[in-house]
XYZ file of C-alpha atoms in Angstrom:
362
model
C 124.832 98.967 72.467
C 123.904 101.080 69.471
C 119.531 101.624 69.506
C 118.081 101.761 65.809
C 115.666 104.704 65.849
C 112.821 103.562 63.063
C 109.707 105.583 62.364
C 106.389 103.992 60.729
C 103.154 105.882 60.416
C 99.974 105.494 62.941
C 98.984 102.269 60.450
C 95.387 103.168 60.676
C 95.018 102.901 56.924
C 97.500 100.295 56.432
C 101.111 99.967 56.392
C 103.398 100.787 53.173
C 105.759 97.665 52.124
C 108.897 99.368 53.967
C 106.699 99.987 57.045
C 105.707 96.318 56.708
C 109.608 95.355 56.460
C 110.709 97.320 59.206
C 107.926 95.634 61.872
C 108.799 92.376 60.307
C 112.827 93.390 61.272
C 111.991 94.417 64.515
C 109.968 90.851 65.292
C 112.567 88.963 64.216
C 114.540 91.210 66.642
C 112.481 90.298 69.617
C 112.527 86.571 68.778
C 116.215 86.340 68.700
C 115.895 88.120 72.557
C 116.121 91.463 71.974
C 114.225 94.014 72.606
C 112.377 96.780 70.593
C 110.319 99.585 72.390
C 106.888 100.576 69.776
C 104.049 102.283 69.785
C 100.720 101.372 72.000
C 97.873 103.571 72.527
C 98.376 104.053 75.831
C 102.035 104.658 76.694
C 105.631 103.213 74.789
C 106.473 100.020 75.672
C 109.486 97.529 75.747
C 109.111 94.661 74.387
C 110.429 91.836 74.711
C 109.676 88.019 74.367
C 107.414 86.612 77.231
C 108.053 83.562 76.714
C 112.050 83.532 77.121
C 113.255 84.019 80.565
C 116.416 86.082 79.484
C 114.036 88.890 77.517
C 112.334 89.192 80.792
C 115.738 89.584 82.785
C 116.936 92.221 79.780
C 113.582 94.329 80.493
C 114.424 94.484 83.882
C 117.849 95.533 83.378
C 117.258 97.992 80.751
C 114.494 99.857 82.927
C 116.804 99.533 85.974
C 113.252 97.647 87.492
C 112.780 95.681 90.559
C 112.511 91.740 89.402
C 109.273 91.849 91.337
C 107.405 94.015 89.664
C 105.026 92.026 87.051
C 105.605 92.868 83.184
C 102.171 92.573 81.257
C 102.084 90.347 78.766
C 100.929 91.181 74.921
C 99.188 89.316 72.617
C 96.785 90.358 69.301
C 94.892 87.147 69.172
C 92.153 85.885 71.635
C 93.129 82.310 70.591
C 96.803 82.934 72.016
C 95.313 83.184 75.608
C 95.123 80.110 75.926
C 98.758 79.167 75.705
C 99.416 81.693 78.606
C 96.898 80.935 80.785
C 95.649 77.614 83.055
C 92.540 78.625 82.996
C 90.373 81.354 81.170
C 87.061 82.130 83.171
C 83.748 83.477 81.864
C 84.244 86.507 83.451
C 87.483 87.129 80.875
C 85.636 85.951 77.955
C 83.311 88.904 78.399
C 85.948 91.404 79.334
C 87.613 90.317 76.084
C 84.767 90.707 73.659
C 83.623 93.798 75.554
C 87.062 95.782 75.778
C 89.659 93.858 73.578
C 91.705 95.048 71.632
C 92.113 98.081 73.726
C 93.120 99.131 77.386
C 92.529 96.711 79.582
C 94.788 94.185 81.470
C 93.237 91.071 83.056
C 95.274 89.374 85.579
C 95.136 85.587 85.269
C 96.504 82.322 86.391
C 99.607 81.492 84.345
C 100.407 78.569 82.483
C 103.295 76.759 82.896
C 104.789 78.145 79.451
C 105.282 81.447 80.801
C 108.712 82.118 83.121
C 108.299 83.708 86.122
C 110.835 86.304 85.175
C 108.077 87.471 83.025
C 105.694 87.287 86.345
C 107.983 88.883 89.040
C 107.538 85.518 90.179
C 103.971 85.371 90.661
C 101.818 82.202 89.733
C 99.263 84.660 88.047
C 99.838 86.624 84.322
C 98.872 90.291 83.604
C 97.601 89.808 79.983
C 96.364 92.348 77.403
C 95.491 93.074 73.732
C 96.475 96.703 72.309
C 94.403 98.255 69.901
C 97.278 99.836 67.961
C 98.109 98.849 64.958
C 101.464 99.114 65.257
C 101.560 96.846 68.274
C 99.416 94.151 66.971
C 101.550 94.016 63.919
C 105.092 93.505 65.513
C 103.364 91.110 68.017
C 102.312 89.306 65.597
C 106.017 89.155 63.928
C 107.326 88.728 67.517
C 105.687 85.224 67.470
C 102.304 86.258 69.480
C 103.547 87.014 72.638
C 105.390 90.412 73.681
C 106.259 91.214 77.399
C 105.797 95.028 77.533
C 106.193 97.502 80.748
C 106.450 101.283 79.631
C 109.582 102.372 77.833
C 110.946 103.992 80.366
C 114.122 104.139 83.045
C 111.780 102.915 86.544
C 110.594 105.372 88.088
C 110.229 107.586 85.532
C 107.024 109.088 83.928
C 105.736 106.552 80.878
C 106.913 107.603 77.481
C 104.195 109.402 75.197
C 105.926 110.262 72.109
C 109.243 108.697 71.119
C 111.456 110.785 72.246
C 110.749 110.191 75.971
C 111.839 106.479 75.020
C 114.861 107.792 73.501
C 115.924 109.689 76.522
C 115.854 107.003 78.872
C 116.825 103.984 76.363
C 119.252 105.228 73.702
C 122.244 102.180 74.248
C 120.331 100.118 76.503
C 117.910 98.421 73.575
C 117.875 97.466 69.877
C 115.036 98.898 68.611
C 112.843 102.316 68.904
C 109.885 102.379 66.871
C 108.892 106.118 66.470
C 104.880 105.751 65.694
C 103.993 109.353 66.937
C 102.253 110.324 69.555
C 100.149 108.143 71.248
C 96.395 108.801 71.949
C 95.184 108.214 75.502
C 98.676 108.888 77.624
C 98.012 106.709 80.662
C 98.766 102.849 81.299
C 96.073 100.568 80.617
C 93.793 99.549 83.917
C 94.197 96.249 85.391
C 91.506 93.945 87.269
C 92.301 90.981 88.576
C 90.223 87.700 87.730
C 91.745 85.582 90.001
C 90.017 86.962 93.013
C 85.848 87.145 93.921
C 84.281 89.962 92.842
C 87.452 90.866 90.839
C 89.484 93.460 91.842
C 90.748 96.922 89.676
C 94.842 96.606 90.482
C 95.520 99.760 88.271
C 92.561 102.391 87.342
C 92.877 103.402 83.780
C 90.890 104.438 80.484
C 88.641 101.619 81.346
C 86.491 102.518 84.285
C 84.880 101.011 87.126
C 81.839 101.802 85.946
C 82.192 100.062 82.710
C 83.550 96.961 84.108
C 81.079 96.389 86.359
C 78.285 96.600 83.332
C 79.939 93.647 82.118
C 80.524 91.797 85.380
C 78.481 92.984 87.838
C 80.455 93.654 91.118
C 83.947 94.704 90.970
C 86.053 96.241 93.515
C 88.746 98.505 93.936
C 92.105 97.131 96.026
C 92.726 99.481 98.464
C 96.598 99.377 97.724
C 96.394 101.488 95.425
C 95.161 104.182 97.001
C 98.010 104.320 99.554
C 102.010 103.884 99.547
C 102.891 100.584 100.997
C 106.473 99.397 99.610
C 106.097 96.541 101.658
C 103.621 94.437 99.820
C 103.954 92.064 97.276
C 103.098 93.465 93.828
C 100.073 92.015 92.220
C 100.690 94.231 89.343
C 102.588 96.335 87.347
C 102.729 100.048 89.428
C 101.481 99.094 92.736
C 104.241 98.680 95.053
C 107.193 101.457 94.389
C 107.209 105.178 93.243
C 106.405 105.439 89.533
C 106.255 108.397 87.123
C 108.417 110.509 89.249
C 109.861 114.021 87.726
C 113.022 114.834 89.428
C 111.749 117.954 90.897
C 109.883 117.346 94.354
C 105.873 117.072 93.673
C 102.884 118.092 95.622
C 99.945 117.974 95.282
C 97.624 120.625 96.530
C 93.457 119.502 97.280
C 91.018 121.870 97.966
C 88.590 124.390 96.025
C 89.989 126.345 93.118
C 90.487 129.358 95.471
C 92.242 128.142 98.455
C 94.470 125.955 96.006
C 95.787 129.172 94.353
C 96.428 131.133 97.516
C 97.997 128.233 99.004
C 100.544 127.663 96.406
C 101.444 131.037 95.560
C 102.137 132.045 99.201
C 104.330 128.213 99.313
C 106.303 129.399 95.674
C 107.024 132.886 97.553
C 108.710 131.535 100.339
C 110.571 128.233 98.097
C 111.794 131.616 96.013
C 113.153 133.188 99.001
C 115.108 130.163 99.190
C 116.358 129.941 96.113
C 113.918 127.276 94.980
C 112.554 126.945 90.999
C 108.998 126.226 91.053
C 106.755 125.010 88.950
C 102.834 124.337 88.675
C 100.741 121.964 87.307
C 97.130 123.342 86.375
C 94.398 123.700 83.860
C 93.916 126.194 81.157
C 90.688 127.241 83.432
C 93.222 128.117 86.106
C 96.278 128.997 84.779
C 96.242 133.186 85.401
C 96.062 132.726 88.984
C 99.474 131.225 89.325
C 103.051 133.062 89.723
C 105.409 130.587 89.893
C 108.598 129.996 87.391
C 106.969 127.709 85.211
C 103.104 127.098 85.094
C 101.991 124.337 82.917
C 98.448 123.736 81.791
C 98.019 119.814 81.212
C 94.537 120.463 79.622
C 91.052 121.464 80.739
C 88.457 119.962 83.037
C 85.980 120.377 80.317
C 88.086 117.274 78.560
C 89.583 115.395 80.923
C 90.973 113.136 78.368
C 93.214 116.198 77.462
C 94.533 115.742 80.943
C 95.410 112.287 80.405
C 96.755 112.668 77.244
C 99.711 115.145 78.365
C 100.448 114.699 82.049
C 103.601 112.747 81.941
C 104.978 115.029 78.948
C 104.389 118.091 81.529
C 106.389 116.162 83.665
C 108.862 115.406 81.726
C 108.790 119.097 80.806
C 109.300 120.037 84.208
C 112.730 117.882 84.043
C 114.100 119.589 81.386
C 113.553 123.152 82.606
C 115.137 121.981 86.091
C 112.706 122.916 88.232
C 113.330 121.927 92.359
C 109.631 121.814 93.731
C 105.709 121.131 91.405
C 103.292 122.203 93.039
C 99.679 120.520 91.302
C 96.206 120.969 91.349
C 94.361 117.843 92.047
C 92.368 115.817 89.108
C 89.787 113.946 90.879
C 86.582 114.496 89.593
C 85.107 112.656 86.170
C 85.532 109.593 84.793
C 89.153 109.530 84.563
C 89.837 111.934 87.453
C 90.711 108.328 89.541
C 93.284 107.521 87.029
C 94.827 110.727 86.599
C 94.849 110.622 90.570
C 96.800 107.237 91.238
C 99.298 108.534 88.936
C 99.840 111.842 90.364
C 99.775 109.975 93.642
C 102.395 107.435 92.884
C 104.544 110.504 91.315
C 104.383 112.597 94.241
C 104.558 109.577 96.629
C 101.631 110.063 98.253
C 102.601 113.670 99.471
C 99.031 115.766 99.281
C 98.038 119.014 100.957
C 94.896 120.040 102.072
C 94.614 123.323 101.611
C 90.839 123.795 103.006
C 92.340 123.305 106.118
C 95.131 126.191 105.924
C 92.539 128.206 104.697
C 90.665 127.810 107.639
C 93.310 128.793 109.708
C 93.852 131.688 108.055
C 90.313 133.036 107.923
């Protein structure tokens, strides 16, 4: 298959009439069952229609996913939800006019219009409402609803700028829209409604904290916070290793000091071995490191900066074939939690504490 590469700008102030054509060409695209991968403002995705079984099944294929692993689907109008969904609660209403369009993904009870190809077989729906422009257009061309997982081969770190999407889906889709960088860099957080209090699935640019102004309790499913490959995925990202470099990752916990110490003395002996090494820190950090390749994925003063560029580090990482990342851990603030789960999920759960081999050594 032969992937169009397209390019439209941001659409903040409106799209130009061949910007306009060329979203209209790729809806048509995605009605007819193929798929297009676009712009969101949280990661690429790959759409494709939700509402045909075979889309779903062409997704899976093209990201080389498990068929059990959920696919969120998109909409850009509140009124659409209820096509999708048996029943919409209160508690989504207020979620919705709090937080919609934006990063959030509400897990609901699916209608009987939407295949559970598109599910991963689940009787529930992981539905959302991007803020981009770009993606509310060509929904809206795609017919109104657009099943979208990250543009990228399973497994591998989300897509950020177009070409990530390229590398992993040049011949296996139709379309790539190129709409530039995106501007928060991790998936959208998921809570599930279909539970009491409702439970965060996925932590993401939408916090805890600020869903539980709007709903009072909310919980965090403790799945998440550990690898279990033998559950049953109530969401996308929760039950195999995502956002994996190819290089082995680990992260390192502890205080600024022992972190350092710990990793350099683990780099000497991987280069004694013949090992490439790379490390993942902050530009607070980044002098005390003396590995190969040291990568600062932003500062703790702006943790969004974090965010924003920790899957293009590790695609980075990738390209300068490095064997073994070493990272700092990111779990302080208000996205530190986030930034976390994806680490943890890249790593596969592999942490070190280095507090405790300091201790030995002192």
């Amino acid at each position: 298959m032969e992937t169009e590469l397209v390019r439209t700008g941001q659409g903040e102030g409106g799209f130009t009439p061949k910007e306009e054509e060329t979203l209209r060409r790729a809806g048509e695209i995605i009605r007819a069952g193929g798929l297009v991968a676009f712009p969101t403002e949280t990661v690429y995705g790959l759409g494709g229609d939700a509402l045909n079984r075979e889309s779903s099944r062409k997704i899976y294929a093209a990201k080389g996913r498990p068929s059990d692993n959920p696919l969120i689907v998109h909409i850009s109008n509140l009124g659409d939800l209820e096509h999708i969904v048996s029943h919409v609660p209160e508690e989504a209403v207020k979620l919705a006019q709090s937080f919609w369009p934006g990063p959030l993904t509400m897990v609901l009870p699916k209608a009987a219009a939407v295949p559970y190809e598109t599910t991963g077989g689940l009787d529930t729906v992981a539905v959302r409402m991007p803020s981009h422009p770009v993606a509310r257009r060509l929904i809206s061309y795609s017919g109104g609803y657009v099943a979208a997982p990250s543009a990228n081969a399973s497994g591998r770190p989300s897509p950020t700028i177009a070409t990530h999407v390229i590398e992993d889906m040049s011949g296996r889709i139709d379309m790539i829209i190129d709409g530039g960088e995106v501007g928060i860099g991790l998936e959208s957080t998921i809570v599930d409604l279909t539970v009491s209090p409702p439970q965060i699935l996925r932590p993401g640019y939408i916090t805890g904290e600020l869903l539980r102004q709007v709903l009072g309790p909310v919980e965090t499913d403790r799945a998440i916070l550990q690898a279990d490959s033998t559950q049953v995925p109530r969401a996308p990202g929760m039950k195999y290793r995502h956002y994996a470099p190819r290089g082995e990752l680990v992260i390192v916990e502890g205080t600024g000091q022992q972190v350092a110490a710990w990793i350099n003395r683990q780099v000497a002996a991987d280069h004694a071995s013949g090992c490439r090494t790379g490390v993942i820190t902050t530009g607070e950090r980044r002098r005390l490191y003396q590995a190969d390749v040291v990568k600062c994925v932003g500062s703790r003063q702006e943790e969004e900066s974090i965010a924003r560029n920790l899957y293009l580090v590790l695609r980075e990482f990738d390209q300068e074939k490095i064997d073994r990342i070493y990272s700092e851990s990111f779990g302080e603030g208000r996205l530190g939690g986030a930034i976390m789960n994806r680490l943890l999920k890249a790593a596969g759960h592999r942490t070190i504490e280095a507090s405790k081999e300091w201790e030995q050594d002192t």
